[in-house]
Amino acid sequence: MIGRRARGLAGLAATLAATFLGLLFVTFVIGRVIPIDPVLAIVGERATAEQYAAARHALGLDRSLLVQFGLYLRDVLSGDLGTSTLTAHPVLEDIGRVFPATLELATIATLVGVLLGVPMGVSAAVRQGRLADQAIRLVGLFGYSMPVFWLGLMGLLLFYGDLGWVGGPGRLDTSFQFVFDLDVPRITGAILIDTALAGAWDVFRNALTHIVLPAGVLGYYSLAYVSRMTRSFMLEQLHQEYVTTARVKGMPEWRVVWVHALGNVLVPLITVIALSYAQLLEGSVLTETVFAWPGLGLYITNALFSGDLSAVMGGTIVVGAAFILLNLLSDLLYRLVDPRAR
């Protein structure tokens, strides 16, 4: 038993290592084929040929691709993602500063998607073909069809510009940003958590008005995906013999649906939620751009427009690593939910 678990853990570790190595290789290839000259971004267009050649040699770009990849692999594994030409700071330091904003936004959006999407999907499956089912499917269809950036712009125009119900772009108003920078310790990087821990409730409320709209936009996208997949999984389970048997025996309908049927879709549902979360971490670029949200997506976008290749590649690695970690987490949750996977 112990030997089998050890082999399983060893196989999982090998798979993760191979996946991460593949991620680094793909990132390296992208960095070499993307039409951005990292040397020119450093030395500028007015540099002499000698200065250009010296910078190219310092970066190791005059060596073979195999040697370059080896150097790149060594630097990444040692925690060196290079230096950003845009901020003049180490890329890892920049990412550590901006990633909590993206993580906070994606986490709240995922909670919105799960807390609303799962009950909607279950209700649609139970009422298959009825008005409630059609309405829920229509809501999901809109979530898939409308571009995120368009939905964000319309939300800003209506709820911020016309009604004034929410805060505008950014994480805080300028006056509250000043208070936050001076009085609130950076513990987690998540502005809602840090302000709550510091007891800065005025700043907390202002931050909440700013995050509700971008999180709602992303949460709507997550809701559409989660509700659709939950409905599909539940429809399959509700036609199984064990559900019919439970109903014939007189078991309450709520228990049949919410305990037995929903319990049997938890394993595939975990995968759906993990993928939705990863997609929000990756796909928040447009949302962060529209709402001027200072997260990883906006950081990568600005780096791309500025020809900051180190920042682009570093951000890509972090997003890919997030996918790998979320897949690992979902695999571990499988083992908790389904004894057959242990």
mmCIF file of N, CA, C and O in Angstrom, residues 26-93:
data_model
loop_
_atom_site.group_PDB
_atom_site.id
_atom_site.type_symbol
_atom_site.label_atom_id
_atom_site.label_comp_id
_atom_site.label_asym_id
_atom_site.label_seq_id
_atom_site.Cartn_x
_atom_site.Cartn_y
_atom_site.Cartn_z
ATOM 1 N N VAL A 26 8.580 26.054 -24.184
ATOM 2 C CA VAL A 26 7.657 26.803 -25.041
ATOM 3 C C VAL A 26 7.844 28.309 -24.837
ATOM 4 O O VAL A 26 7.851 29.087 -25.807
ATOM 5 N N THR A 27 8.009 28.720 -23.585
ATOM 6 C CA THR A 27 8.220 30.138 -23.302
ATOM 7 C C THR A 27 9.507 30.639 -23.944
ATOM 8 O O THR A 27 9.559 31.743 -24.502
ATOM 9 N N PHE A 28 10.554 29.813 -23.879
ATOM 10 C CA PHE A 28 11.830 30.181 -24.494
ATOM 11 C C PHE A 28 11.683 30.340 -26.002
ATOM 12 O O PHE A 28 12.194 31.300 -26.592
ATOM 13 N N VAL A 29 10.975 29.399 -26.634
ATOM 14 C CA VAL A 29 10.779 29.475 -28.089
ATOM 15 C C VAL A 29 9.991 30.728 -28.460
ATOM 16 O O VAL A 29 10.328 31.433 -29.415
ATOM 17 N N ILE A 30 8.931 31.011 -27.673
ATOM 18 C CA ILE A 30 8.138 32.218 -27.936
ATOM 19 C C ILE A 30 9.012 33.465 -27.821
ATOM 20 O O ILE A 30 8.917 34.402 -28.629
ATOM 21 N N GLY A 31 9.893 33.469 -26.827
ATOM 22 C CA GLY A 31 10.778 34.618 -26.647
ATOM 23 C C GLY A 31 11.753 34.813 -27.785
ATOM 24 O O GLY A 31 12.257 35.923 -27.990
ATOM 25 N N ARG A 32 12.032 33.734 -28.534
ATOM 26 C CA ARG A 32 12.965 33.855 -29.653
ATOM 27 C C ARG A 32 12.269 34.175 -30.966
ATOM 28 O O ARG A 32 12.892 34.719 -31.872
ATOM 29 N N VAL A 33 11.001 33.828 -31.100
ATOM 30 C CA VAL A 33 10.305 34.069 -32.369
ATOM 31 C C VAL A 33 9.468 35.338 -32.345
ATOM 32 O O VAL A 33 9.068 35.842 -33.399
ATOM 33 N N ILE A 34 9.182 35.856 -31.151
ATOM 34 C CA ILE A 34 8.369 37.071 -31.069
ATOM 35 C C ILE A 34 9.140 38.244 -31.698
ATOM 36 O O ILE A 34 10.365 38.350 -31.529
ATOM 37 N N PRO A 35 8.487 39.092 -32.475
ATOM 38 C CA PRO A 35 9.204 40.173 -33.189
ATOM 39 C C PRO A 35 9.590 41.336 -32.271
ATOM 40 O O PRO A 35 9.208 42.488 -32.493
ATOM 41 N N ILE A 36 10.341 41.034 -31.229
ATOM 42 C CA ILE A 36 10.848 42.053 -30.312
ATOM 43 C C ILE A 36 12.346 41.795 -30.126
ATOM 44 O O ILE A 36 12.754 40.673 -29.843
ATOM 45 N N ASP A 37 13.146 42.817 -30.316
ATOM 46 C CA ASP A 37 14.584 42.689 -30.132
ATOM 47 C C ASP A 37 14.935 43.113 -28.703
ATOM 48 O O ASP A 37 14.882 44.316 -28.380
ATOM 49 N N PRO A 38 15.262 42.156 -27.815
ATOM 50 C CA PRO A 38 15.558 42.536 -26.429
ATOM 51 C C PRO A 38 16.791 43.418 -26.311
ATOM 52 O O PRO A 38 16.889 44.233 -25.388
ATOM 53 N N VAL A 39 17.742 43.252 -27.209
ATOM 54 C CA VAL A 39 18.948 44.078 -27.170
ATOM 55 C C VAL A 39 18.607 45.531 -27.475
ATOM 56 O O VAL A 39 19.050 46.459 -26.791
ATOM 57 N N LEU A 40 17.791 45.728 -28.494
ATOM 58 C CA LEU A 40 17.398 47.077 -28.883
ATOM 59 C C LEU A 40 16.574 47.749 -27.791
ATOM 60 O O LEU A 40 16.667 48.959 -27.585
ATOM 61 N N ALA A 41 15.770 46.950 -27.082
ATOM 62 C CA ALA A 41 14.966 47.504 -25.993
ATOM 63 C C ALA A 41 15.846 48.004 -24.854
ATOM 64 O O ALA A 41 15.458 48.908 -24.110
ATOM 65 N N ILE A 42 17.064 47.442 -24.741
ATOM 66 C CA ILE A 42 17.960 47.830 -23.654
ATOM 67 C C ILE A 42 18.847 49.007 -24.065
ATOM 68 O O ILE A 42 18.958 50.000 -23.340
ATOM 69 N N VAL A 43 19.472 48.889 -25.217
ATOM 70 C CA VAL A 43 20.461 49.905 -25.601
ATOM 71 C C VAL A 43 19.860 51.090 -26.332
ATOM 72 O O VAL A 43 20.471 52.165 -26.414
ATOM 73 N N GLY A 44 18.646 50.913 -26.899
ATOM 74 C CA GLY A 44 18.017 52.010 -27.616
ATOM 75 C C GLY A 44 18.410 52.037 -29.084
ATOM 76 O O GLY A 44 19.381 51.407 -29.514
ATOM 77 N N GLU A 45 17.653 52.789 -29.855
ATOM 78 C CA GLU A 45 17.856 52.815 -31.302
ATOM 79 C C GLU A 45 19.109 53.595 -31.716
ATOM 80 O O GLU A 45 19.595 53.447 -32.844
ATOM 81 N N ARG A 46 19.626 54.438 -30.839
ATOM 82 C CA ARG A 46 20.781 55.266 -31.203
ATOM 83 C C ARG A 46 22.115 54.628 -30.802
ATOM 84 O O ARG A 46 23.161 55.276 -30.923
ATOM 85 N N ALA A 47 22.078 53.402 -30.326
ATOM 86 C CA ALA A 47 23.310 52.741 -29.905
ATOM 87 C C ALA A 47 24.185 52.420 -31.113
ATOM 88 O O ALA A 47 23.694 52.168 -32.217
ATOM 89 N N THR A 48 25.478 52.430 -30.884
ATOM 90 C CA THR A 48 26.416 52.079 -31.946
ATOM 91 C C THR A 48 26.439 50.567 -32.133
ATOM 92 O O THR A 48 25.929 49.813 -31.305
ATOM 93 N N ALA A 49 27.053 50.136 -33.226
ATOM 94 C CA ALA A 49 27.145 48.702 -33.501
ATOM 95 C C ALA A 49 27.949 47.991 -32.420
ATOM 96 O O ALA A 49 27.632 46.847 -32.045
ATOM 97 N N GLU A 50 28.992 48.658 -31.896
ATOM 98 C CA GLU A 50 29.800 48.051 -30.837
ATOM 99 C C GLU A 50 28.987 47.893 -29.558
ATOM 100 O O GLU A 50 29.066 46.862 -28.871
ATOM 101 N N GLN A 51 28.194 48.902 -29.201
ATOM 102 C CA GLN A 51 27.349 48.814 -28.011
ATOM 103 C C GLN A 51 26.291 47.721 -28.169
ATOM 104 O O GLN A 51 26.012 46.977 -27.224
ATOM 105 N N TYR A 52 25.746 47.636 -29.358
ATOM 106 C CA TYR A 52 24.741 46.603 -29.627
ATOM 107 C C TYR A 52 25.366 45.211 -29.495
ATOM 108 O O TYR A 52 24.783 44.314 -28.870
ATOM 109 N N ALA A 53 26.543 45.030 -30.070
ATOM 110 C CA ALA A 53 27.207 43.719 -30.014
ATOM 111 C C ALA A 53 27.590 43.369 -28.577
ATOM 112 O O ALA A 53 27.473 42.202 -28.162
ATOM 113 N N ALA A 54 28.027 44.359 -27.792
ATOM 114 C CA ALA A 54 28.401 44.100 -26.397
ATOM 115 C C ALA A 54 27.183 43.673 -25.578
ATOM 116 O O ALA A 54 27.253 42.742 -24.760
ATOM 117 N N ALA A 55 26.053 44.350 -25.788
ATOM 118 C CA ALA A 55 24.833 43.990 -25.063
ATOM 119 C C ALA A 55 24.333 42.609 -25.486
ATOM 120 O O ALA A 55 23.873 41.826 -24.652
ATOM 121 N N ARG A 56 24.454 42.312 -26.758
ATOM 122 C CA ARG A 56 24.032 41.000 -27.249
ATOM 123 C C ARG A 56 24.889 39.886 -26.637
ATOM 124 O O ARG A 56 24.379 38.831 -26.259
ATOM 125 N N HIS A 57 26.184 40.154 -26.506
ATOM 126 C CA HIS A 57 27.081 39.168 -25.894
ATOM 127 C C HIS A 57 26.768 39.009 -24.405
ATOM 128 O O HIS A 57 26.807 37.896 -23.868
ATOM 129 N N ALA A 58 26.484 40.132 -23.728
ATOM 130 C CA ALA A 58 26.177 40.065 -22.297
ATOM 131 C C ALA A 58 24.911 39.254 -22.034
ATOM 132 O O ALA A 58 24.801 38.561 -21.014
ATOM 133 N N LEU A 59 23.959 39.327 -22.943
ATOM 134 C CA LEU A 59 22.721 38.563 -22.797
ATOM 135 C C LEU A 59 22.868 37.118 -23.259
ATOM 136 O O LEU A 59 21.942 36.311 -23.078
ATOM 137 N N GLY A 60 23.980 36.795 -23.863
ATOM 138 C CA GLY A 60 24.200 35.430 -24.332
ATOM 139 C C GLY A 60 23.494 35.098 -25.619
ATOM 140 O O GLY A 60 23.375 33.917 -25.975
ATOM 141 N N LEU A 61 23.045 36.113 -26.341
ATOM 142 C CA LEU A 61 22.274 35.866 -27.555
ATOM 143 C C LEU A 61 23.155 35.525 -28.759
ATOM 144 O O LEU A 61 22.622 35.191 -29.824
ATOM 145 N N ASP A 62 24.476 35.622 -28.586
ATOM 146 C CA ASP A 62 25.368 35.240 -29.675
ATOM 147 C C ASP A 62 25.785 33.770 -29.578
ATOM 148 O O ASP A 62 26.613 33.306 -30.364
ATOM 149 N N ARG A 63 25.232 33.042 -28.622
ATOM 150 C CA ARG A 63 25.538 31.627 -28.459
ATOM 151 C C ARG A 63 24.481 30.772 -29.163
ATOM 152 O O ARG A 63 23.466 31.283 -29.642
ATOM 153 N N SER A 64 24.726 29.471 -29.186
ATOM 154 C CA SER A 64 23.773 28.572 -29.825
ATOM 155 C C SER A 64 22.477 28.529 -29.026
ATOM 156 O O SER A 64 22.454 28.836 -27.822
ATOM 157 N N LEU A 65 21.379 28.132 -29.690
ATOM 158 C CA LEU A 65 20.079 28.086 -29.021
ATOM 159 C C LEU A 65 20.077 27.088 -27.870
ATOM 160 O O LEU A 65 19.421 27.321 -26.844
ATOM 161 N N LEU A 66 20.792 25.999 -28.006
ATOM 162 C CA LEU A 66 20.843 25.004 -26.937
ATOM 163 C C LEU A 66 21.513 25.586 -25.696
ATOM 164 O O LEU A 66 21.034 25.394 -24.568
ATOM 165 N N VAL A 67 22.602 26.297 -25.902
ATOM 166 C CA VAL A 67 23.284 26.936 -24.769
ATOM 167 C C VAL A 67 22.401 28.026 -24.161
ATOM 168 O O VAL A 67 22.317 28.165 -22.927
ATOM 169 N N GLN A 68 21.735 28.790 -25.011
ATOM 170 C CA GLN A 68 20.831 29.835 -24.508
ATOM 171 C C GLN A 68 19.724 29.231 -23.649
ATOM 172 O O GLN A 68 19.375 29.782 -22.598
ATOM 173 N N PHE A 69 19.156 28.112 -24.099
ATOM 174 C CA PHE A 69 18.097 27.474 -23.322
ATOM 175 C C PHE A 69 18.628 26.959 -21.989
ATOM 176 O O PHE A 69 17.954 27.057 -20.964
ATOM 177 N N GLY A 70 19.839 26.418 -22.003
ATOM 178 C CA GLY A 70 20.442 25.967 -20.747
ATOM 179 C C GLY A 70 20.638 27.102 -19.762
ATOM 180 O O GLY A 70 20.345 26.967 -18.564
ATOM 181 N N LEU A 71 21.108 28.242 -20.256
ATOM 182 C CA LEU A 71 21.282 29.416 -19.395
ATOM 183 C C LEU A 71 19.936 29.935 -18.885
ATOM 184 O O LEU A 71 19.798 30.327 -17.716
ATOM 185 N N TYR A 72 18.958 29.926 -19.783
ATOM 186 C CA TYR A 72 17.616 30.369 -19.408
ATOM 187 C C TYR A 72 17.025 29.460 -18.339
ATOM 188 O O TYR A 72 16.443 29.931 -17.348
ATOM 189 N N LEU A 73 17.208 28.147 -18.517
ATOM 190 C CA LEU A 73 16.699 27.181 -17.540
ATOM 191 C C LEU A 73 17.382 27.371 -16.194
ATOM 192 O O LEU A 73 16.722 27.350 -15.144
ATOM 193 N N ARG A 74 18.679 27.601 -16.219
ATOM 194 C CA ARG A 74 19.415 27.816 -14.965
ATOM 195 C C ARG A 74 18.921 29.055 -14.229
ATOM 196 O O ARG A 74 18.703 29.032 -13.008
ATOM 197 N N ASP A 75 18.708 30.136 -14.974
ATOM 198 C CA ASP A 75 18.264 31.381 -14.347
ATOM 199 C C ASP A 75 16.865 31.241 -13.750
ATOM 200 O O ASP A 75 16.623 31.684 -12.612
ATOM 201 N N VAL A 76 15.935 30.625 -14.494
ATOM 202 C CA VAL A 76 14.562 30.490 -14.007
ATOM 203 C C VAL A 76 14.507 29.613 -12.762
ATOM 204 O O VAL A 76 13.835 29.945 -11.777
ATOM 205 N N LEU A 77 15.224 28.499 -12.778
ATOM 206 C CA LEU A 77 15.206 27.591 -11.632
ATOM 207 C C LEU A 77 15.853 28.215 -10.403
ATOM 208 O O LEU A 77 15.564 27.804 -9.272
ATOM 209 N N SER A 78 16.720 29.205 -10.616
ATOM 210 C CA SER A 78 17.327 29.910 -9.487
ATOM 211 C C SER A 78 16.507 31.124 -9.053
ATOM 212 O O SER A 78 16.916 31.860 -8.151
ATOM 213 N N GLY A 79 15.353 31.329 -9.708
ATOM 214 C CA GLY A 79 14.477 32.431 -9.335
ATOM 215 C C GLY A 79 14.781 33.744 -10.030
ATOM 216 O O GLY A 79 14.250 34.789 -9.639
ATOM 217 N N ASP A 80 15.606 33.696 -11.061
ATOM 218 C CA ASP A 80 15.963 34.910 -11.804
ATOM 219 C C ASP A 80 15.184 34.944 -13.115
ATOM 220 O O ASP A 80 15.483 34.186 -14.039
ATOM 221 N N LEU A 81 14.188 35.806 -13.200
ATOM 222 C CA LEU A 81 13.402 35.953 -14.418
ATOM 223 C C LEU A 81 13.858 37.142 -15.252
ATOM 224 O O LEU A 81 13.176 37.529 -16.195
ATOM 225 N N GLY A 82 15.003 37.690 -14.902
ATOM 226 C CA GLY A 82 15.527 38.827 -15.642
ATOM 227 C C GLY A 82 15.116 40.152 -15.014
ATOM 228 O O GLY A 82 14.450 40.200 -13.978
ATOM 229 N N THR A 83 15.508 41.217 -15.674
ATOM 230 C CA THR A 83 15.197 42.573 -15.210
ATOM 231 C C THR A 83 14.303 43.258 -16.225
ATOM 232 O O THR A 83 14.568 43.205 -17.432
ATOM 233 N N SER A 84 13.269 43.902 -15.743
ATOM 234 C CA SER A 84 12.345 44.596 -16.622
ATOM 235 C C SER A 84 12.978 45.889 -17.124
ATOM 236 O O SER A 84 13.484 46.696 -16.336
ATOM 237 N N THR A 85 12.947 46.076 -18.441
ATOM 238 C CA THR A 85 13.446 47.336 -19.004
ATOM 239 C C THR A 85 12.449 48.473 -18.802
ATOM 240 O O THR A 85 12.813 49.640 -18.913
ATOM 241 N N LEU A 86 11.201 48.129 -18.496
ATOM 242 C CA LEU A 86 10.179 49.150 -18.293
ATOM 243 C C LEU A 86 10.256 49.759 -16.897
ATOM 244 O O LEU A 86 10.130 50.966 -16.716
ATOM 245 N N THR A 87 10.463 48.905 -15.877
ATOM 246 C CA THR A 87 10.486 49.381 -14.488
ATOM 247 C C THR A 87 11.890 49.413 -13.897
ATOM 248 O O THR A 87 12.078 49.986 -12.822
ATOM 249 N N ALA A 88 12.855 48.755 -14.570
ATOM 250 C CA ALA A 88 14.236 48.650 -14.077
ATOM 251 C C ALA A 88 14.326 47.843 -12.789
ATOM 252 O O ALA A 88 15.318 47.931 -12.056
ATOM 253 N N HIS A 89 13.295 47.052 -12.504
ATOM 254 C CA HIS A 89 13.281 46.176 -11.333
ATOM 255 C C HIS A 89 13.344 44.724 -11.790
ATOM 256 O O HIS A 89 12.985 44.407 -12.929
ATOM 257 N N PRO A 90 13.793 43.819 -10.910
ATOM 258 C CA PRO A 90 13.716 42.394 -11.249
ATOM 259 C C PRO A 90 12.276 41.999 -11.568
ATOM 260 O O PRO A 90 11.341 42.429 -10.884
ATOM 261 N N VAL A 91 12.112 41.180 -12.602
ATOM 262 C CA VAL A 91 10.769 40.789 -13.023
ATOM 263 C C VAL A 91 10.037 40.055 -11.903
ATOM 264 O O VAL A 91 8.834 40.267 -11.696
ATOM 265 N N LEU A 92 10.753 39.199 -11.172
ATOM 266 C CA LEU A 92 10.120 38.461 -10.079
ATOM 267 C C LEU A 92 9.585 39.407 -9.010
ATOM 268 O O LEU A 92 8.513 39.173 -8.437
ATOM 269 N N GLU A 93 10.310 40.483 -8.756
ATOM 270 C CA GLU A 93 9.856 41.489 -7.791
ATOM 271 C C GLU A 93 8.599 42.194 -8.302
ATOM 272 O O GLU A 93 7.647 42.429 -7.533
#
